[in-house]
Amino acid sequence: MISLLTTKMKFLERAQVKTSRYLVIVSLIAVFYWIVGKVTVEYLMLGSTKALFWPNVGVAQGIILLCGYQYWPAITLGAFFSLITIDKMPLFIVVLSSLGVTLQACLVSKLLHRIDFSPQLKHLKDVLGLIILAGTIATLINPTLTLLIACLSGWLPWEDFAQIWIAGWLGSATGVLVITPVLLTWGSEFQRYYYRCQTPTSPVWSFLNALSQSLSLGTTRLRLTERPPQEFLWRQLEVSLWLLLLLGLNWFVFCSRTRSAFIGFPLEYLPFPFFVWASLRFGQRGTAIGHLITASFAVWGVVRGSGPFINRGTDTPQIFSLQAFILIMAITGLVLAATVTERQQAETRLRNSETSLANAQRIAKLGHWDLKISTYQLFWSDELYRILDTTAQYVKPSFPQFLEFVHPEDRSYVQNYLDQALFQQKPYCIDYRLKLASGQERIVFEQAVITSSHITSTIQDITDRKKAEIALRASEERFSKTFSASPIGISIMTLVDELFLDVNDSFLRQIGWEREQVLNHTPEQLDMWVNSQQHLQLKKQLQHQNQIGNVELKTRQKSGIIRNWLVSIELIDLGGVPCLLMMANDITERQQAEELKMAKEAAETANHAKSLFLANMSHELRTPLNAILGYSELLIEDAQELHQDELVGDLKNIYVAGQHLLTLISEILDFSKIEAGRMNFHLETFKVATLLWEVETTVTPAADKNSNQFILDVAESVDFMHTDLTKVRQCLLNLLSNACKFTENGQVTLKVWQEGGDGVNQNVDLMLESEFITANEELINGACCLPNVSKSCSTVIIFQIIDTGIGMSPKQLATVFNPFTQADESTTRRYGGTGLGLTITQKLCQMMGGDLSVTSELGKGSTFTMKLPKILRCLPESSLEDISSN
């Protein structure tokens, strides 16, 4: 919302700035127009209706053409306030005349834009459009409309209509053809430099900079930075001389009162050579300035009662003669300047074209000779001289001279074609060699074209191209040999249809087909792809990239045998046809060898683990077995009865060894049952506190043996469980025994809490508790399914064993639950055991619906977390098998 308001505020600010700028420009234009109109009314009016000429009409036309239609209010306001000062002119005539001058300016602008009008007046069509549409046709609108209304209203008499109308029309035409070109040519130049120099930080400096640059007389390219300083200085001197001479001549012709006393013939057309000078040297801008200066002096002479347009007999101004002179001067100068400019532009384009042609011939190493048949005049181009490594100073164009540069072995061949072109009018197209004066040989391509008047031949140096063609043929030959002899199967097929275009012998040996059976056939027709989905994926991948590298594919040979390929595919272009270059290497034997190697390594690893296990077991079994075989519990009783206390300790060691051996054998038997899927569960309901008391009683001696502190932390919410008590006890004793065994002078903590059972789930757990307790009496060994119980318990009991022992590394953590695995061999030798305890514990937890996880850090202890459901239901037999297989 804030962003939207900010955007809206910025838009309003920009609109306000734009409106303010528009109003300022309209005001400035209106003031300027009012000043011009005021000068016209004060000094150029001969009475209330006649004027020598109307410069304000030209100002209106120039402003609309330069600035656009949106500034018409400025013209209307300026015309209104300048005409309102004329004595006795009715208000409706003022309004009508103001609207009329605005209407004709907008109409002319519309018509000129239709003919693609350029305000710089550099083309003859632009000048003619301005003369005909603006100076002749449009200027009829305002005088006709205003005088008709004035005569109809009785403000002007009808007998003066024709004279006033002609004077008004000629005055308007004069203003348009004198003032408008000045505004257009100089205004368009000013606009161009204003937008070039405009900077957001300093608009005033941009305006002044553009104004100073646009006030430089001369052509558009007359810039100090674009011309040498000396040339610029001479041009400025020429402009100054032209301007001073024009001003002096105009003063003498139009404003000097002593002129009539000495010269009796008209001199008003003396400025015309200066207009020609301006047209040739300064373009339309200089010509327009010359017109304005001459017209101003002519009008000034009439106003001050001097010059050739004052009747010396009556001392009255000859208005029509003045207007005709100004019109003829303006039309002649504008047309001449446009014609000269177009000619200069045409010459410039011709020079540029010739330069471009010469550059193109030099780049292409393409020369030509041209023979005029009627006069047998021969012309050689500059590039032909460069190809022949000579100059026009030493060799004149002639066919004998040209044949001197042709290789002696090719000279008669070229002479034959030249004779056919000269005498039989037959064009030709040949390749031959040149032998230059330096001894260098070049290869050229010549093509002759014959017309009725000329024979033109182009000669192009193709030495580099021929060398490239020779290199290309050699490259193609090398590729062909490599293609054929490569031990890697290579094929080329089209991208769209996947038709085989070419295959090498190695490719044919890999697929078992003959060449004729493969070419112009697709892999689908040969039934090569085993996995069509992988083939489609490769096609999609090729649409986004040009190559695919080292992709394994399964292919089918002709005999039906499946082979494994390592394939690389690259997109190529053959004669404009997109194709696929496929390189295939049969890696079936290599993969089989790698698989055998991996199997061998796995077998060796398994054999090594088995050897370690058997070695450990033989060591662990042999010692307690010898003790059990040598002693028995009977000896303990006899020793106690005989009060032979010194033997009791040894006998107890024998007993402990037997118990150890029994534990080892039990673990192996449990692991075998789990793997066979024959582990039975006896479900019963018991108090967790009783279980933990039994576990604590059993574990405490083991903890004290290594000077460990055993801590039991039980949450109050833990009350009972329904599961296999024996398996839970076995799991806890395994974990706690390991913790006590691998911890010395440390701390072993058993934390117990429960999670889940909130809200609705708690009610379900309570109902299941009642049902399980009721059904508990009907349970039998080997049957762990409860009848009529279909809901699941969401509460789990979490047993977490935390020790501060030796811990495990990340590598050891990855294999801690693998069978027959301990940290390393040194751990086995130091602490003993089969490496099955954690494996059996994890699998028992999983079979009881829970899981066992571990976190550990080497040297900082381990944390085993055992999660078991509070109430265990029967698991299908298949589930037990799945768990055991995992």
XYZ file of C-alpha atoms in Angstrom, residues 686-696 710-715 717-736 739 748-755 795-803 817 838 841 844-845 848-855 862-872:
79
model
C 4.970 -54.887 33.472
C 5.978 -51.857 35.467
C 8.925 -49.991 34.081
C 10.143 -49.202 37.591
C 10.527 -52.926 38.359
C 12.462 -53.443 35.116
C 14.773 -50.546 35.909
C 15.394 -51.856 39.449
C 16.468 -55.216 38.042
C 18.699 -53.549 35.466
C 20.251 -51.259 38.070
C 25.826 -45.079 37.536
C 22.924 -42.561 37.470
C 19.295 -43.474 36.895
C 16.987 -40.624 35.811
C 13.332 -41.686 35.354
C 10.448 -39.346 34.529
C 5.042 -40.132 33.834
C 6.654 -43.490 33.040
C 4.487 -46.220 34.570
C 4.079 -49.455 32.600
C 4.797 -51.125 29.248
C 3.265 -53.976 27.333
C 5.957 -55.742 25.343
C 8.510 -58.509 25.700
C 10.108 -57.870 29.086
C 13.014 -60.198 28.455
C 13.956 -58.532 25.167
C 13.752 -55.048 26.681
C 15.917 -56.139 29.622
C 18.393 -57.771 27.231
C 18.636 -54.602 25.162
C 19.175 -52.374 28.204
C 21.781 -54.722 29.699
C 23.648 -54.902 26.379
C 23.775 -51.102 26.091
C 24.633 -50.504 29.755
C 28.781 -48.261 28.413
C 27.044 -43.829 32.983
C 23.544 -42.373 32.938
C 20.253 -44.036 32.078
C 17.430 -41.568 31.306
C 13.886 -42.792 30.808
C 10.862 -40.747 29.677
C 7.873 -41.101 27.433
C 6.618 -39.000 24.499
C 3.095 -43.294 23.136
C 6.741 -44.351 23.110
C 9.127 -44.994 25.986
C 12.610 -43.598 25.431
C 15.647 -45.149 27.097
C 18.797 -43.076 26.692
C 22.175 -44.413 27.825
C 24.859 -41.724 28.145
C 28.472 -42.522 28.958
C 25.591 -51.692 14.004
C 24.703 -53.729 19.239
C 20.002 -54.866 20.197
C 15.347 -56.470 18.602
C 14.269 -52.812 18.962
C 9.459 -54.521 18.809
C 8.313 -51.528 16.776
C 11.042 -49.173 17.891
C 14.558 -48.202 16.897
C 18.045 -47.639 18.239
C 20.273 -44.715 17.284
C 23.629 -43.407 18.471
C 25.568 -40.172 18.605
C 28.561 -41.948 23.372
C 24.792 -41.601 23.652
C 22.509 -44.490 22.627
C 18.797 -43.699 22.322
C 16.334 -46.603 22.309
C 12.695 -45.843 21.455
C 10.053 -48.504 22.086
C 6.259 -48.323 21.869
C 4.563 -48.404 25.205
C 2.149 -51.069 23.994
C 3.380 -53.582 21.410
